[in-house]
Amino acid sequence: THGGRLLMGLCVEMCCSRGTPTRVQNYATVDSVHFDVQTFGSSLPVKVMEALTVAEADDQISVKVEESGWAWMVCGERLIIWKICQTPVAKLSVCKELQLAPSEYAYSADLISISSSAPLESASVQSVYVLAVSPEGLARFWPSLAHEGTYTETPIDLGGLCNYVTAVRGGSFVVSSYRGQLLRVCPDGSGKLLQRALQQGQGMLSGIGRRVSSLFGIRGPPADTTVHSVLWVKDSGCLYTLSTCGLSKWEVGDSVEVQVLSWNACPSLADSIADAIWGSESNYAEMKEGVNVSYLDMQLSHAGLVVLAAAWHPADTPCLAYFCLVTLPDTAGPASSELSVEVTKYNPPFQSEEELHKTRLVLPLATSPATYLYNEELVFACTTGTGRSGLPEEKLAFSSPGDRIRGGGVCANLPVFFSQNNGLVAVVARESASILPENMEESLYTSVAGPGPGPEISRSGTPLETPPKMDTVAQEDKTKLLKQAFLQFCRHDLIGAQNMTDELFPTEGEAGAGELDAVVTQIDLDLVDDYPASDPRWAESVPDESAGFTLTSLILLHQLEDKMKAHHCFMDFLLQTGLLDRLSSASVRSSPMATRLLLCEHAEKLSAAVVLKNHHAKQPEMVNAAILTALKKSGNDVPVSLTPADVFFREVSQISSIFECLLDEEEKCLKENPVGSVKWAAVVLNVNTIIKDMLQAAVQYRETKASLYRAAENAAPEPEYIPWTASGGVGGVRTVIARQHEVILRMVYSHADSGLRNTLNEQLVALLDLLLGSYVAQLTSLRRPGQQDRYDALEMEYTQRRSELLTPLLELGQYQWVAALAEKFCDFDILVQMCEQTDNQSRLQHYMTKFADQNFADFLFRWYMEKGKRGKLLSQPIAQHQQLASFLQAHQHLSWLHHIHIQDFQSAHRTLYSQANTEARYFSKKKTLLALSKLTVLASDMPELLQHKQLDGESFTACIHLIFRV
C-alpha cells in the first residue's frame, strides 16, 4: 500500500510539473450520511509519501495544517514542511525536510512553528523561517527554509517539558511548557535566539500589589499550572492560553506584550458543564462533587472563545466522557456568567484522561457555529450551539486498515485533516444534508413516507413521483405534502421546496388562506409534540431502562432542545418560501389568534418545558406527583417502558396543565403537614418558583424573539391577542395565579416568619407582574379602530382585577412591593392610597411629575373630591396650582376657595358673582354668594372707584333678583 502511494506520488509530481492536476474527489472509505470526505489539494509531496512508507508502526507521526496554506509533518526526528497546492492547475510544490534535534521524548507538530517577514500565504521559501523546540527545551532555528542545513541551537529554560511553539508578531515566537512557563523567543539579525519571560500583569492594573490585583483577575501562574491550549489570533494581535489556573490573554506588539486578562475561569466552566450534563438529576447536589472536567483545546468564533472540554463521573454506569463546547465572550472577566454550554452527542466510554487529550478542535469559520472534533480514529461534526443553524451531528470513522488521523487544521475555510492512508482530506457538508436534528428528520420522514396522494420523498429529499393536481388534495394530505416541502428545504433544496409550496398554496388562491393557516399550525404542533423517534424506549421492543439510560433527564432535555431547533427551522422555511407573510389566523382555546403568534406560543411552551424539566430533577417528588395528576386528568396512559415524565414532556403543547396540578399537590401538602413546618413552607416556595420560572421563560422568549414572528407589512387587522400566559377559565394561567395569590395571603402569610414573608412577597409580586403584564399585552392588541367597546370592557376588568390583587398587599403594609407593581402598571388609586397611608406628600409630588402625561394630578384631585378631602385638595404646593386651577374650572363651588388660597381675589370675586347669578333656587345661598363676592372685592387690590362700581352693581342686581323672586 505504501509503495503504491509512493509510486502514485511520483507520477503526480511529474504531472504537476507539466501543469496537469490530478485530484481524487471522494474518499469512499468513510461512510457518512451528511458529509463528503474529499482529497484536499494536489497529491502529497514525495518526501511526505516516503516518510510514511518507511515509518515504523510505533513511530509518532503528527501533522499540522495552517490557514496560510502551509503544513508540516513530524515523523520521529524528521520534520517535513510543504506548501499545499490548492490551485486547479497544480504548481511545483515547495517541500523541505529538516532534521530535528535529538530527544528522549517524542516530538509533536505543536513543537514547530513557521513565520515570515512577508504574509505566509505569499511568502517565498527564502523568507520563511522555522523554530522547532525539543520537548526538553533545545531550540533549533532555521533563518531560511531554503537552506535546510543552516540553523542555530539555543537551550530554552522552560522549567519543564515544552508543549507548544506559536508564531506571533514581530517575527517572534511564544514557547510554553506543560508547567505554565511562557517565554517569548526572538531571533536577532545573526539568527541567535533571544528569550525572556512573557510579561505578566503589565496592564493598567500593574504595580498595585498582588492581593489587590488578584481581585481584578491579574495574577501570575501558580507553580502547579498545566497549559492545555495556546491560541494566536493574528487579526486582533491577541494571544490566549487556557490552563488549569484559567484563561489568560495578551495583546502582543512587535516587541512588547501586555497581559489584559487572567481569569480563573475553570470553576465557572466546570460548574456550567456539570449543570448542563447532570443538573437535571435528582441527586445532582451529591453528584456534582464527583464530576471531573478536562480542558482539551480552544478556538475563537464570532461569539467568543470556544473551549473544548470533556466531563465524566466515575460513579456513572457506564462511565461516559461527555464532550462539550463552552462559548464565553472574549470580554469575559472574573464576574462573567455569560457562558454557553453545548453538550455534543459525542459521548464515548471514558478510558483515561490521557485519551481525552488526544481529541482536538477545528473551527473553520469564525462566523459559523459549525465545529469539528477529531482524534486518531474519527472526526465528529457538531455545532457550538451559538447560532441559529449549524451542522447535523455525525461521527465520521476513519476505520480502514492502517489508517489514522495524524493532525488537522483549517485551510481555505475548510476543515482539513491528514489521513495516513489518503493524505490531506477535507470534510464538506453535502448540500442535501438536513439542517434538522437527526431524530426530528427521522420522525418527519416517517410521517410523510406512508401512502398518500402526493409524492413519496426519498432519503435524499427528491420526490419519487409527480404529485396530483393540488386543488383535489384534502387538507390532511396537504399537511403531508407541506411536510415534504419542509424536508426538501432542510436538505438545502430551496427551489424544490418553493415550487412545491407554490403549487400547494398558489398566491391567486388566497380565498383558501384559512387552509394554509390550519396546515402550518398542524405541522408546527406535530413538531413540538413529536414522538422521540431516536429514543428506543418509545419503540415496541424496549431494553431495561437501567441498562443504558441512566441519564434519562439529559435525554429529555436533548429532545426538547431538538424540538426547538426544528421549530426554528420551520419558521425559517415559512419565511424563505413567503408563506409567513400569507398567514392569517387560527383558532385556539375557542378564539381566533394570529397564526404567527400561535407559532410563537409553541416555542414559548418549549422554553417553559425546559425550565420545568430542570425543576423536575430538583423537586422530583412534587413534580412527579403533579405530572401523574396531569396525565390522569388528560387520560394518558404510561407504557411500562416509559416514565410518566417521558409521556408528559412529549406533549409540549399541554405543558400548562401542570400549573393546576401543582396547586392541587400544594394544597394537599399544606393540609397534611403541620403549620409552620419546613415542608409546609417549602412546598409553597417551590410551587411559586416553578410557576414563576416557567412563565418568565415563556415571556422572555416572546420578547427576545419577537422579530422572528413579526407581522407582514400592510397586514390586515389581527384578532385580539390572548396569550396562553393570559388564559382564563379552569386551569388557565390567570386563574392559577389568582388561586395562588389566595393561598399565599390567606393560608400561609399569617403563619410565616419575617424571612419567609419577604420571600413570599418577592415571589408573589413576580407572579402578579406576569398576570398584569398579560392584560397589558391583550389590551395593546385591541388598540385599533372598531375595537373600542371591547377595549373598554377589558380595561374595566383589568382595573378591577388589578385593584383586587394589590389591595391585600397594601393592607399588609408591603409598600415597597406595592409601589413597584402600581408604578409599572399605573394603578393610580393604589399609589394615592399608599401615599395617604404613609403621609408621604413628596412621593405624591414625584408621581405628579412622573405621570404628568397620564394626568396623574387630575386623578389625585378627583380622588380627594370623592373622598371628601377638600382641605388636601386645596392645599397643593405652588408647582401644582396651575393644574389645580384647570381642574377646578369644572368645580366652581370650590374654585373660589382656591383663588382665595392663592390670593387671587379678583378671580374669586368673578367666580362667586357668577355662581350667585346662576343660583335661582335658594335665596339665602344667593345672598351668601353675593356677600362673599363683595368681601373678595374689598380684599382685592382693584382701584377704589372700580370697587364701588362693582359693589353698587352687585347690590342693584341682587335687588332685581329679589323683586322677581317675590
JSON list of N, CA and C in Angstrom, two decimals, residues 278-289 313 315-316 550-551 617-618 620:
[
{"chain": "A", "resi": 278, "resn": "TRP", "atom": "N", "xyz": [-25.48, 17.05, 34.17]},
{"chain": "A", "resi": 278, "resn": "TRP", "atom": "CA", "xyz": [-26.10, 16.34, 35.30]},
{"chain": "A", "resi": 278, "resn": "TRP", "atom": "C", "xyz": [-27.07, 17.21, 36.09]},
{"chain": "A", "resi": 279, "resn": "GLY", "atom": "N", "xyz": [-27.25, 18.49, 35.71]},
{"chain": "A", "resi": 279, "resn": "GLY", "atom": "CA", "xyz": [-28.02, 19.41, 36.52]},
{"chain": "A", "resi": 279, "resn": "GLY", "atom": "C", "xyz": [-29.46, 19.01, 36.74]},
{"chain": "A", "resi": 280, "resn": "SER", "atom": "N", "xyz": [-30.02, 18.17, 35.84]},
{"chain": "A", "resi": 280, "resn": "SER", "atom": "CA", "xyz": [-31.41, 17.78, 36.00]},
{"chain": "A", "resi": 280, "resn": "SER", "atom": "C", "xyz": [-31.58, 16.47, 36.75]},
{"chain": "A", "resi": 281, "resn": "GLU", "atom": "N", "xyz": [-30.47, 15.91, 37.26]},
{"chain": "A", "resi": 281, "resn": "GLU", "atom": "CA", "xyz": [-30.56, 14.68, 38.06]},
{"chain": "A", "resi": 281, "resn": "GLU", "atom": "C", "xyz": [-31.05, 15.00, 39.47]},
{"chain": "A", "resi": 282, "resn": "SER", "atom": "N", "xyz": [-31.83, 14.10, 40.02]},
{"chain": "A", "resi": 282, "resn": "SER", "atom": "CA", "xyz": [-32.43, 14.34, 41.34]},
{"chain": "A", "resi": 282, "resn": "SER", "atom": "C", "xyz": [-31.38, 14.45, 42.44]},
{"chain": "A", "resi": 283, "resn": "ASN", "atom": "N", "xyz": [-30.27, 13.73, 42.30]},
{"chain": "A", "resi": 283, "resn": "ASN", "atom": "CA", "xyz": [-29.21, 13.78, 43.32]},
{"chain": "A", "resi": 283, "resn": "ASN", "atom": "C", "xyz": [-28.02, 14.61, 42.86]},
{"chain": "A", "resi": 284, "resn": "TYR", "atom": "N", "xyz": [-28.33, 15.68, 42.10]},
{"chain": "A", "resi": 284, "resn": "TYR", "atom": "CA", "xyz": [-27.26, 16.48, 41.49]},
{"chain": "A", "resi": 284, "resn": "TYR", "atom": "C", "xyz": [-26.32, 17.07, 42.53]},
{"chain": "A", "resi": 285, "resn": "ALA", "atom": "N", "xyz": [-26.87, 17.52, 43.66]},
{"chain": "A", "resi": 285, "resn": "ALA", "atom": "CA", "xyz": [-26.01, 18.15, 44.68]},
{"chain": "A", "resi": 285, "resn": "ALA", "atom": "C", "xyz": [-24.93, 17.19, 45.13]},
{"chain": "A", "resi": 286, "resn": "GLU", "atom": "N", "xyz": [-25.26, 15.91, 45.25]},
{"chain": "A", "resi": 286, "resn": "GLU", "atom": "CA", "xyz": [-24.26, 14.91, 45.64]},
{"chain": "A", "resi": 286, "resn": "GLU", "atom": "C", "xyz": [-23.34, 14.59, 44.48]},
{"chain": "A", "resi": 287, "resn": "MET", "atom": "N", "xyz": [-23.91, 14.44, 43.29]},
{"chain": "A", "resi": 287, "resn": "MET", "atom": "CA", "xyz": [-23.12, 14.05, 42.11]},
{"chain": "A", "resi": 287, "resn": "MET", "atom": "C", "xyz": [-22.07, 15.09, 41.75]},
{"chain": "A", "resi": 288, "resn": "LYS", "atom": "N", "xyz": [-22.44, 16.38, 41.95]},
{"chain": "A", "resi": 288, "resn": "LYS", "atom": "CA", "xyz": [-21.58, 17.46, 41.47]},
{"chain": "A", "resi": 288, "resn": "LYS", "atom": "C", "xyz": [-20.17, 17.37, 42.03]},
{"chain": "A", "resi": 289, "resn": "GLU", "atom": "N", "xyz": [-20.06, 16.89, 43.26]},
{"chain": "A", "resi": 289, "resn": "GLU", "atom": "CA", "xyz": [-18.75, 16.79, 43.89]},
{"chain": "A", "resi": 289, "resn": "GLU", "atom": "C", "xyz": [-17.83, 15.82, 43.16]},
{"chain": "A", "resi": 313, "resn": "HIS", "atom": "N", "xyz": [-18.14, 11.27, 35.15]},
{"chain": "A", "resi": 313, "resn": "HIS", "atom": "CA", "xyz": [-18.40, 11.00, 36.57]},
{"chain": "A", "resi": 313, "resn": "HIS", "atom": "C", "xyz": [-18.10, 9.53, 36.82]},
{"chain": "A", "resi": 315, "resn": "ALA", "atom": "N", "xyz": [-18.86, 7.51, 39.00]},
{"chain": "A", "resi": 315, "resn": "ALA", "atom": "CA", "xyz": [-19.94, 6.67, 39.53]},
{"chain": "A", "resi": 315, "resn": "ALA", "atom": "C", "xyz": [-20.99, 6.32, 38.48]},
{"chain": "A", "resi": 316, "resn": "ASP", "atom": "N", "xyz": [-20.94, 6.95, 37.31]},
{"chain": "A", "resi": 316, "resn": "ASP", "atom": "CA", "xyz": [-21.90, 6.63, 36.26]},
{"chain": "A", "resi": 316, "resn": "ASP", "atom": "C", "xyz": [-21.68, 5.21, 35.76]},
{"chain": "A", "resi": 550, "resn": "THR", "atom": "N", "xyz": [-29.20, 5.71, 32.11]},
{"chain": "A", "resi": 550, "resn": "THR", "atom": "CA", "xyz": [-29.08, 6.24, 33.45]},
{"chain": "A", "resi": 550, "resn": "THR", "atom": "C", "xyz": [-29.33, 7.73, 33.47]},
{"chain": "A", "resi": 551, "resn": "LEU", "atom": "N", "xyz": [-29.14, 8.39, 32.34]},
{"chain": "A", "resi": 551, "resn": "LEU", "atom": "CA", "xyz": [-29.32, 9.84, 32.28]},
{"chain": "A", "resi": 551, "resn": "LEU", "atom": "C", "xyz": [-30.56, 10.20, 31.48]},
{"chain": "A", "resi": 617, "resn": "ALA", "atom": "N", "xyz": [-36.04, 17.67, 38.10]},
{"chain": "A", "resi": 617, "resn": "ALA", "atom": "CA", "xyz": [-34.90, 16.96, 38.68]},
{"chain": "A", "resi": 617, "resn": "ALA", "atom": "C", "xyz": [-34.61, 17.42, 40.10]},
{"chain": "A", "resi": 618, "resn": "LYS", "atom": "N", "xyz": [-34.87, 18.70, 40.37]},
{"chain": "A", "resi": 618, "resn": "LYS", "atom": "CA", "xyz": [-34.55, 19.23, 41.70]},
{"chain": "A", "resi": 618, "resn": "LYS", "atom": "C", "xyz": [-35.66, 18.95, 42.71]},
{"chain": "A", "resi": 620, "resn": "PRO", "atom": "N", "xyz": [-38.19, 16.22, 42.49]},
{"chain": "A", "resi": 620, "resn": "PRO", "atom": "CA", "xyz": [-38.83, 15.10, 41.79]},
{"chain": "A", "resi": 620, "resn": "PRO", "atom": "C", "xyz": [-40.13, 14.63, 42.43]}
]
